[in-house]
PDB file of C-alpha atoms and ligand atoms in Angstrom:
ATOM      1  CA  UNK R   1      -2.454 -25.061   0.705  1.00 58.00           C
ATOM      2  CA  UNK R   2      -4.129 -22.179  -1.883  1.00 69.00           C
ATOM      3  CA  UNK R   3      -2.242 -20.553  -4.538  1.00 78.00           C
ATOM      4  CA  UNK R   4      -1.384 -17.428  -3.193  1.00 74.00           C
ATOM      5  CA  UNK R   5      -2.903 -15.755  -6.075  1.00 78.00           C
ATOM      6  CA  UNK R   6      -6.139 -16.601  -4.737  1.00 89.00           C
ATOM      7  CA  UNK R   7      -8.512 -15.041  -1.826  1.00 96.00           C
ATOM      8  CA  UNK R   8      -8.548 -18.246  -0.210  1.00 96.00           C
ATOM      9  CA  UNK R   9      -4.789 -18.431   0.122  1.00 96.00           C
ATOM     10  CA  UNK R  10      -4.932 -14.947   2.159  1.00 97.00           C
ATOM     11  CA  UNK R  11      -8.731 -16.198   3.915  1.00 97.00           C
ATOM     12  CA  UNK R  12      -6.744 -19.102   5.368  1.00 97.00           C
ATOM     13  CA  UNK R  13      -3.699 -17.017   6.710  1.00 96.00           C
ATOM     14  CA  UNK R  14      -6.133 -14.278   8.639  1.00 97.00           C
ATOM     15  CA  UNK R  15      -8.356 -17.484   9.492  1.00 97.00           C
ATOM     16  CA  UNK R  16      -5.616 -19.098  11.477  1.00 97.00           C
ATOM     17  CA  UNK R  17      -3.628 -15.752  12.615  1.00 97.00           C
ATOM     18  CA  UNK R  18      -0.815 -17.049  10.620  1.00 95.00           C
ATOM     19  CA  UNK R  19      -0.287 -13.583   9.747  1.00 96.00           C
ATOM     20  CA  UNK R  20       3.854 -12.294  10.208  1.00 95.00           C
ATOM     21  CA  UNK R  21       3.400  -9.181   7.772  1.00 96.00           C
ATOM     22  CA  UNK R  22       0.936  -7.942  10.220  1.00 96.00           C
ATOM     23  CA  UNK R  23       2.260  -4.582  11.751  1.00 96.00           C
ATOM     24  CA  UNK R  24      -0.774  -4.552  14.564  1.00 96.00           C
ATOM     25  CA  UNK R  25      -0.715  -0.792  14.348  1.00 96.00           C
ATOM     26  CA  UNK R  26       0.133   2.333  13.021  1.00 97.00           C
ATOM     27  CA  UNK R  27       4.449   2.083  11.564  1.00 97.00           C
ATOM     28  CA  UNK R  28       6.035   5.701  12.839  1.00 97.00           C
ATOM     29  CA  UNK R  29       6.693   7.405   9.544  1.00 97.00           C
ATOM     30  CA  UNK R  30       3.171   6.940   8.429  1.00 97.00           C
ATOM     31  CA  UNK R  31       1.931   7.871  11.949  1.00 96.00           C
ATOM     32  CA  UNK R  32       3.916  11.380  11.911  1.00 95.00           C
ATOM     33  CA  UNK R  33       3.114  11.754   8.291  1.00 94.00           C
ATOM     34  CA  UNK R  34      -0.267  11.792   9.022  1.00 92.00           C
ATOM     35  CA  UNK R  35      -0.035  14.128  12.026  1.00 89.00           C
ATOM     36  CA  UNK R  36       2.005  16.936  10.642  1.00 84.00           C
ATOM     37  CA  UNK R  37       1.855  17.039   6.871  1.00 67.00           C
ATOM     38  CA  UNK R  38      -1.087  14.566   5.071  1.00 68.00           C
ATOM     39  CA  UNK R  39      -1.577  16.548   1.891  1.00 66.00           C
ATOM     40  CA  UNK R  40      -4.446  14.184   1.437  1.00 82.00           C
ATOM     41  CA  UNK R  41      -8.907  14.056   1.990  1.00 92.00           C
ATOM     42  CA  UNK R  42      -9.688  11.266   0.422  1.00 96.00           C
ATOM     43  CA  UNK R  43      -7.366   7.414   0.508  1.00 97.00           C
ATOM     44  CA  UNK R  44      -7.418   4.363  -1.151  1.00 98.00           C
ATOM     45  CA  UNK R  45      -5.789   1.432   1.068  1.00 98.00           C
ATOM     46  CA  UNK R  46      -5.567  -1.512  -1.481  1.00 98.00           C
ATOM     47  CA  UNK R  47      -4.567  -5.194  -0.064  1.00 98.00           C
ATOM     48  CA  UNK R  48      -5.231  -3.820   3.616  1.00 98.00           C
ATOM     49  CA  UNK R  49      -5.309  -6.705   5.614  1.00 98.00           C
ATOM     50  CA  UNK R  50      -6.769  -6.404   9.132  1.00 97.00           C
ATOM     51  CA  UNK R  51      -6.470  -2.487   8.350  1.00 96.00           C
ATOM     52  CA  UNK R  52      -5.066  -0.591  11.407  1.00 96.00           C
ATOM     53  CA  UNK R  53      -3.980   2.369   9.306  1.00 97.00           C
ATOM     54  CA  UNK R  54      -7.318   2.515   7.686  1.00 97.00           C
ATOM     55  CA  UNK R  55      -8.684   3.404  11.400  1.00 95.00           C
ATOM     56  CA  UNK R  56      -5.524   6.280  11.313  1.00 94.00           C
ATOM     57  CA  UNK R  57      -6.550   7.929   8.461  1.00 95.00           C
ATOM     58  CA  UNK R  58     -10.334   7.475   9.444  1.00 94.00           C
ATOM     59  CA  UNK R  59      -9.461   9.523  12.879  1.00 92.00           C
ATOM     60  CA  UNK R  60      -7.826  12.151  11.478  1.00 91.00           C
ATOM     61  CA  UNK R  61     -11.265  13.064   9.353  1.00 90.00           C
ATOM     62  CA  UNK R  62      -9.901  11.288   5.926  1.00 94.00           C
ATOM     63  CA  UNK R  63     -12.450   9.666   3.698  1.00 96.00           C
ATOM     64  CA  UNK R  64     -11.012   6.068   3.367  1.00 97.00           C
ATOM     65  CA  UNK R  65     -11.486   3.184   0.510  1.00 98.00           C
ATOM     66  CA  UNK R  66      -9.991  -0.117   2.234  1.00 98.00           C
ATOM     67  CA  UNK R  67      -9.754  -2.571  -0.315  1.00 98.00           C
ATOM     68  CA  UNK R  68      -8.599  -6.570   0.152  1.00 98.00           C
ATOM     69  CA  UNK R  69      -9.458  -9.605  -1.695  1.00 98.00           C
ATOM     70  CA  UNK R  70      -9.675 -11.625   2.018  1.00 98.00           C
ATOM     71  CA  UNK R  71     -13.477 -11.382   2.658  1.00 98.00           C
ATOM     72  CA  UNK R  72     -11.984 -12.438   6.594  1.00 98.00           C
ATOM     73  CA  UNK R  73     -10.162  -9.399   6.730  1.00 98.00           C
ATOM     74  CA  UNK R  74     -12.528  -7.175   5.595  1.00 98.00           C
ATOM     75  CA  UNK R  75     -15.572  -8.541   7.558  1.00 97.00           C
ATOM     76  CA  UNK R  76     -13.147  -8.075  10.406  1.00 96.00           C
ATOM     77  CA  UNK R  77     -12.511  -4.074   9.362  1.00 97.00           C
ATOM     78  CA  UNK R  78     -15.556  -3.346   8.411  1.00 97.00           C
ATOM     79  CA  UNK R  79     -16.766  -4.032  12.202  1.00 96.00           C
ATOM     80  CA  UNK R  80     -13.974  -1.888  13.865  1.00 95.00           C
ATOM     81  CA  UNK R  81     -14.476   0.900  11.178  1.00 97.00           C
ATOM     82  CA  UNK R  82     -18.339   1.188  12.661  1.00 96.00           C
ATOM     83  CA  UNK R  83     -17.234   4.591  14.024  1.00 96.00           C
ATOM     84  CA  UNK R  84     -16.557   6.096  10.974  1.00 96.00           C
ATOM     85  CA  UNK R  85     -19.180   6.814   8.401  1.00 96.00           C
ATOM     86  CA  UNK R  86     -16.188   8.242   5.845  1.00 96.00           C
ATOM     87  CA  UNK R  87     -14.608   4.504   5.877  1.00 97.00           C
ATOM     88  CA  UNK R  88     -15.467   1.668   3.937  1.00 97.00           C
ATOM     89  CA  UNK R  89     -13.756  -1.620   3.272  1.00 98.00           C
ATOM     90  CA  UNK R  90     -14.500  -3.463   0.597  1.00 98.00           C
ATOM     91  CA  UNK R  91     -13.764  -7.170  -0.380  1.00 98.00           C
ATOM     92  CA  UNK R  92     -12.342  -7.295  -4.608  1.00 98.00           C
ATOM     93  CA  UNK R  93      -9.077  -7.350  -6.207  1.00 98.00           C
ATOM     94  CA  UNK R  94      -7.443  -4.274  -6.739  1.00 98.00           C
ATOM     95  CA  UNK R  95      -7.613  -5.034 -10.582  1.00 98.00           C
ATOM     96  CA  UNK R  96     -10.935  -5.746 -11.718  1.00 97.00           C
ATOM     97  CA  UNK R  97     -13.015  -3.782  -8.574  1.00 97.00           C
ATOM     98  CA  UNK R  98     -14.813  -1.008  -9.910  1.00 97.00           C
ATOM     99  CA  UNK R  99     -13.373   2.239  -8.317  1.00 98.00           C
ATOM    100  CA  UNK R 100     -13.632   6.229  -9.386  1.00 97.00           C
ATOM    101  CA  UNK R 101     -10.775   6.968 -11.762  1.00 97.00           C
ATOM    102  CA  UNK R 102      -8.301   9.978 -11.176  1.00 96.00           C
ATOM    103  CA  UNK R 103     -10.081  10.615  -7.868  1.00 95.00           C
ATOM    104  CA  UNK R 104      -8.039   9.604  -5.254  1.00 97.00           C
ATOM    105  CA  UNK R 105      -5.495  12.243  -3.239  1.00 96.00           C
ATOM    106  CA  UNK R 106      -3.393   9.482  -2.216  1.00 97.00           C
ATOM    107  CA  UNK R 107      -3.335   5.469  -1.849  1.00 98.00           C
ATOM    108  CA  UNK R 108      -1.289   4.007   1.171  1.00 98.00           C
ATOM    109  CA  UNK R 109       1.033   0.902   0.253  1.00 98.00           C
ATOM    110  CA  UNK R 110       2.193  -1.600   2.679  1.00 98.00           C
ATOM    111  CA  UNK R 111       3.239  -5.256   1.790  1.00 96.00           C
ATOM    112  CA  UNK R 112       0.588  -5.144  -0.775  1.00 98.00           C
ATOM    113  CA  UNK R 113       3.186  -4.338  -3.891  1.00 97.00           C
ATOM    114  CA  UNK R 114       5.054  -7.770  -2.341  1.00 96.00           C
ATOM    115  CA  UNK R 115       2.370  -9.866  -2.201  1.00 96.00           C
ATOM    116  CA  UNK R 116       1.866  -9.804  -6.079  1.00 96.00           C
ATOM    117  CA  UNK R 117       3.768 -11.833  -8.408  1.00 94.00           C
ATOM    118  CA  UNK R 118       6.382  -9.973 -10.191  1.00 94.00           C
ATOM    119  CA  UNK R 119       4.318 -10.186 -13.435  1.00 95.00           C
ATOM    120  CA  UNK R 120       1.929  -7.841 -12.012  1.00 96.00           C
ATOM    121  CA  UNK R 121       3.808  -5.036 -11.205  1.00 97.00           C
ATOM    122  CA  UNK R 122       3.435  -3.167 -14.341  1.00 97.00           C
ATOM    123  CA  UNK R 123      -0.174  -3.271 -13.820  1.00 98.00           C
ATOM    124  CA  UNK R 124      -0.061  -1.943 -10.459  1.00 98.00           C
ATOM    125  CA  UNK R 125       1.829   0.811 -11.280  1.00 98.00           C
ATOM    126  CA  UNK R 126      -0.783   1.651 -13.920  1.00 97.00           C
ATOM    127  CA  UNK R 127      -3.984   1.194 -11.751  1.00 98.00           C
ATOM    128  CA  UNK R 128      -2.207   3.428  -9.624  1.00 98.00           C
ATOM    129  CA  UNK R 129      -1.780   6.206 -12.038  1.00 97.00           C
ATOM    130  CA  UNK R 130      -5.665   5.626 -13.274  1.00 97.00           C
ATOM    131  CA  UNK R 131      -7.269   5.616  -9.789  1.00 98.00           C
ATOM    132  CA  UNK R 132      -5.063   8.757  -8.695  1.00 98.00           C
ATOM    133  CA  UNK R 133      -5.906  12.594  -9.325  1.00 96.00           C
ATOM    134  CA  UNK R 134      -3.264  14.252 -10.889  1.00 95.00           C
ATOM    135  CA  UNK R 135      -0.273  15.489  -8.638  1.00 95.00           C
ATOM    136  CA  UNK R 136      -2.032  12.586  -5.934  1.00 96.00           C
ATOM    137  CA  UNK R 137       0.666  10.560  -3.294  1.00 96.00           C
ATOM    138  CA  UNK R 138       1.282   6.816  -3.388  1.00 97.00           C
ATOM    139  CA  UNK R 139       3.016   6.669  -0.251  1.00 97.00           C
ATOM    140  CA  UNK R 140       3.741   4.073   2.509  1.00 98.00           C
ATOM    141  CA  UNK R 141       6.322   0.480   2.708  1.00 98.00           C
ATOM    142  CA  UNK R 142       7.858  -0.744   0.010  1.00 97.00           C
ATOM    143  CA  UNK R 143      10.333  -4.210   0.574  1.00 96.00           C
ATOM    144  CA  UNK R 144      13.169  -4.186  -0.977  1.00 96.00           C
ATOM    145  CA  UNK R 145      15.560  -7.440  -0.948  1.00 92.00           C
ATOM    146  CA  UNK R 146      16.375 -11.023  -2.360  1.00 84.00           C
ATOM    147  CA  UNK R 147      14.001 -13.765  -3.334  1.00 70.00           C
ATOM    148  CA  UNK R 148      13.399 -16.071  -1.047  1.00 71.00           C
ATOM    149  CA  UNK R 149      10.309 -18.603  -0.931  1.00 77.00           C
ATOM    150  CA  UNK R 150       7.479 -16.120  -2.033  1.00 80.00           C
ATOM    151  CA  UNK R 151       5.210 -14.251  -1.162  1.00 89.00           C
ATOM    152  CA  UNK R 152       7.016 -11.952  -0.435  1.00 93.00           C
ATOM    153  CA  UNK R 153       7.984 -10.661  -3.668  1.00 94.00           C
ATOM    154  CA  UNK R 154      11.078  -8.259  -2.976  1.00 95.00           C
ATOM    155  CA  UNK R 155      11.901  -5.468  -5.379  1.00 96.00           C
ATOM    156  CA  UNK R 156      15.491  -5.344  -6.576  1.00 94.00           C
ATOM    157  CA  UNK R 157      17.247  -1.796  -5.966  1.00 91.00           C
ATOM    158  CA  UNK R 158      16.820  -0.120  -8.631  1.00 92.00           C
ATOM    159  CA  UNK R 159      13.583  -1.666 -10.214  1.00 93.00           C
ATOM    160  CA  UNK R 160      11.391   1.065  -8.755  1.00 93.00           C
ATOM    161  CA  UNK R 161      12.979   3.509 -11.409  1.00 92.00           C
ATOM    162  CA  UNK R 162      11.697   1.001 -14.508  1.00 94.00           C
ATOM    163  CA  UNK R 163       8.388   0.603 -12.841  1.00 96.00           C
ATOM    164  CA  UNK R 164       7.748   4.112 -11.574  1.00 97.00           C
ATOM    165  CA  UNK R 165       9.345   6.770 -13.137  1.00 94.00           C
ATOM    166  CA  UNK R 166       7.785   7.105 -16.634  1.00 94.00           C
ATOM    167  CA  UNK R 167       4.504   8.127 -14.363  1.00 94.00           C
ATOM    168  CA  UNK R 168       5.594   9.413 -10.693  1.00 97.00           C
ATOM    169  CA  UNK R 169       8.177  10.878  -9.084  1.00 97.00           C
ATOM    170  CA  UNK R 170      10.198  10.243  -6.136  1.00 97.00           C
ATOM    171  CA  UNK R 171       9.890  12.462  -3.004  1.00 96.00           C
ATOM    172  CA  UNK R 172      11.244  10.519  -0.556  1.00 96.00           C
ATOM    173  CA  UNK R 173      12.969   6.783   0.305  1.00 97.00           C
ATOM    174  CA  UNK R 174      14.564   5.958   3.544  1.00 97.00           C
ATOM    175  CA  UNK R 175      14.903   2.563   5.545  1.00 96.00           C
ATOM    176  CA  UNK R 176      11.704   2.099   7.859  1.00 97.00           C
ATOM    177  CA  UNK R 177      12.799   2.677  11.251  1.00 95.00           C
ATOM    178  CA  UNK R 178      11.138   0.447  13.406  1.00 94.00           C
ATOM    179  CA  UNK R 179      10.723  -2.526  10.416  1.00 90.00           C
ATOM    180  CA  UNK R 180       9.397  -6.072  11.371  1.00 92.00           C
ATOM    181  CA  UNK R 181      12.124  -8.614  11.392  1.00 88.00           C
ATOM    182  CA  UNK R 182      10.543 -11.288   8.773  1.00 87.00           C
ATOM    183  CA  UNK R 183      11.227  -7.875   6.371  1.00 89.00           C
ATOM    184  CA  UNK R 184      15.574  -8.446   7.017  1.00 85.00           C
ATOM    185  CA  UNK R 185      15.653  -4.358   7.257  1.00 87.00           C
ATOM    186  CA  UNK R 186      14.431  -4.264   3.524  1.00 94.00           C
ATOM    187  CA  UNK R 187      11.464  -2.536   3.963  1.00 96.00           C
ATOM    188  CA  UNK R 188      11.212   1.168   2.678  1.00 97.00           C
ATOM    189  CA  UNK R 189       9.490   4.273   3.646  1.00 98.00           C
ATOM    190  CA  UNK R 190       8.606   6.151   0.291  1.00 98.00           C
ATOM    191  CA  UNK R 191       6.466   9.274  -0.948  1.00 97.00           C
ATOM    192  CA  UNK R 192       6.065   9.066  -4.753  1.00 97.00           C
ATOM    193  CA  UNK R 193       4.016  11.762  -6.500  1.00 97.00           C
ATOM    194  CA  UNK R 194       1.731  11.372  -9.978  1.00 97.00           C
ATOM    195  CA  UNK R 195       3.322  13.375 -12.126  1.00 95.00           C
ATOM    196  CA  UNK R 196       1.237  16.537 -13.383  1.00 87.00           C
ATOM    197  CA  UNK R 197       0.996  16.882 -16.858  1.00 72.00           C
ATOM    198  CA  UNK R 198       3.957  18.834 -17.631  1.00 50.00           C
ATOM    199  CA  UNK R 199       5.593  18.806 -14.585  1.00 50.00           C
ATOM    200  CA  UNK R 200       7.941  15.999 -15.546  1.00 49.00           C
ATOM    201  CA  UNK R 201      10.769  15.390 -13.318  1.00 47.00           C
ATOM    202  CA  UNK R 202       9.761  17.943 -10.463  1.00 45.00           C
ATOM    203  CA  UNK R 203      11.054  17.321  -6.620  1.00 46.00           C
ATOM    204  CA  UNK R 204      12.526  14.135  -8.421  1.00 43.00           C
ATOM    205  CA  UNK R 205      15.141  12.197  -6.673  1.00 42.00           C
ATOM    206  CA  UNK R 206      16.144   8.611  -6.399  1.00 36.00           C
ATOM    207  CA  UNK R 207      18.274   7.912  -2.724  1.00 33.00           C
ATOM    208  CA  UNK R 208      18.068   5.528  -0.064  1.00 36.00           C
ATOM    209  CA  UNK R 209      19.432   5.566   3.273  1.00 34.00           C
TER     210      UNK R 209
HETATM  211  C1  SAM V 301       1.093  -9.274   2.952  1.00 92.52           C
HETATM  212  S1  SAM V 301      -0.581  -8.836   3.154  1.00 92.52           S
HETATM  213  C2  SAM V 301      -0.481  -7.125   3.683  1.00 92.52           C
HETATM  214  C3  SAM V 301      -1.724  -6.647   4.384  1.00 92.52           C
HETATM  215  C4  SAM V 301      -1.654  -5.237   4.945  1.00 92.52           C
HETATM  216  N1  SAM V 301      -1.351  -4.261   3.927  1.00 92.52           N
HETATM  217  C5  SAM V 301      -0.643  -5.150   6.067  1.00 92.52           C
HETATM  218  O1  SAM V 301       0.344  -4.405   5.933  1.00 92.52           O
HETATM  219  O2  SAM V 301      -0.863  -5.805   7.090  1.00 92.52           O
HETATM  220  C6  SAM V 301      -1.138  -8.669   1.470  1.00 92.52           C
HETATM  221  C7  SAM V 301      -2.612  -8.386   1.386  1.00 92.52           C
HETATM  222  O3  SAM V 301      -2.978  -8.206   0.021  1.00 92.52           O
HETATM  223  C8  SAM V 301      -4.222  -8.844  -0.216  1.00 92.52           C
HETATM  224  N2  SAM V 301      -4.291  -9.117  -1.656  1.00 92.52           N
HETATM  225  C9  SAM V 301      -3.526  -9.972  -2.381  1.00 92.52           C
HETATM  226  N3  SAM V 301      -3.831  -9.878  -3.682  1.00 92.52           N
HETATM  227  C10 SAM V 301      -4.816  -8.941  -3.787  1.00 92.52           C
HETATM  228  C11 SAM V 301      -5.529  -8.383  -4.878  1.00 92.52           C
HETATM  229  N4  SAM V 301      -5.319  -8.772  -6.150  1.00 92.52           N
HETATM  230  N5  SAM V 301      -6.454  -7.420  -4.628  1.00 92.52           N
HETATM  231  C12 SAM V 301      -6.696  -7.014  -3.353  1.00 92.52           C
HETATM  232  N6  SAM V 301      -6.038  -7.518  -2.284  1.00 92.52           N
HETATM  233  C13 SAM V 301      -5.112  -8.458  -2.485  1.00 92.52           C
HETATM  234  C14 SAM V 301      -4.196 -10.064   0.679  1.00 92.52           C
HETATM  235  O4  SAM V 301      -5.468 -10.573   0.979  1.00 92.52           O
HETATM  236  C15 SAM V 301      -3.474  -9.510   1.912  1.00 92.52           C
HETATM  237  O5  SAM V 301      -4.385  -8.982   2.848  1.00 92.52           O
END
């Protein structure tokens, strides 16, 4: 089998549909978040997989970056996101692919942060403050629990305040409610928010439920 640091790892999971993460649609706080209150135009979607939320934001009028280093998934996207001129999917790793700086309103996470090895969580934290405007939303699942044969990389509790907090704050964090069971009820639904120059700390808070 591929080192799951590679594209081919992830080509051969989406090849053969062994695919677990896969929510196959839209998870209910994103779907109401988009419906009532998306402060958000334009969205990055980085490690998207087959990309069902990419088609949510794309139908509510959003201009949508999908981004995954699977050239399977993204051929796959790219055919359902025909409807949408304002989409695009794009095959690259989130780390080296060109993309405009500071111009993003918000990037959607889900089961992308897990997927990385631990060592490259300082980096994602950073290409998420360089590819977000100022005040801009990282928002969507993060998984939260012990290690067990990875990927998935769990965070610990706690770890998201070393990673994010110099840079973002924390809006909201509550326990998913409709999770998928592989995720053991770890995964979380959170809003963090690019701090503002000068705005340090504001609408900060750190709880889960
Ligand atoms: C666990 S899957 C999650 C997919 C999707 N977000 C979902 O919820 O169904 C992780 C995804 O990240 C992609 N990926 C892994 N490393 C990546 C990287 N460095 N850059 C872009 N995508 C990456 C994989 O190809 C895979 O589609």
């Amino acid at each position: 089998m591929a080192n799951p640091d590679s594209s081919a790892f992830w080509d051969e999971r989406y090849a053969s549909g062994e695919t677990p993460w896969d929510y196959g649609g839209v998870p209910p706080e994103l779907r109401d978040y988009i419906a009532k209150q998306a402060p958000f135009r334009s969205v990055l979607v980085p490690g998207c997989g087959r990309g069902h939320e990419v088609e949510a934001f794309a139908k509510k009028g959003c201009t949508v970056t999908a981004l995954d280093i699977s050239g399977v998934a993204i051929r796959s996207l790219r055919r359902r996101l025909r409807p949408f001129p304002q989409a695009k999917a794009l095959e690259g790793d989130f780390f080296t692919r060109e993309l405009p700086e500071g111009s993003f309103d918000a990037v959607y996470e889900r089961t992308f942060l897990c997927a990385l090895p631990p060592e490259q969580r300082k980096a994602y934290v950073r290409r998420m403050q360089v590819l977000l405007k100022p005040g801009g939303w990282l928002f969507g699942y993060f998984y939260y629990g012990t290690n067990g044969a990875p990927p998935p990389y769990p965070l610990a509790k706690g770890e998201e305040r070393s990673l994010f907090m110099a840079e973002f704050d924390l809006i909201q964090s509550v326990t998913a409610e409709k999770p998928l069971a592989i995720f053991e009820g770890g995964e979380h639904w959170q809003i963090w928010r690019k701090r503002a120059k000068g705005l340090i700390g504001a609408g900060s808070q750190n709880v889960f439920r």
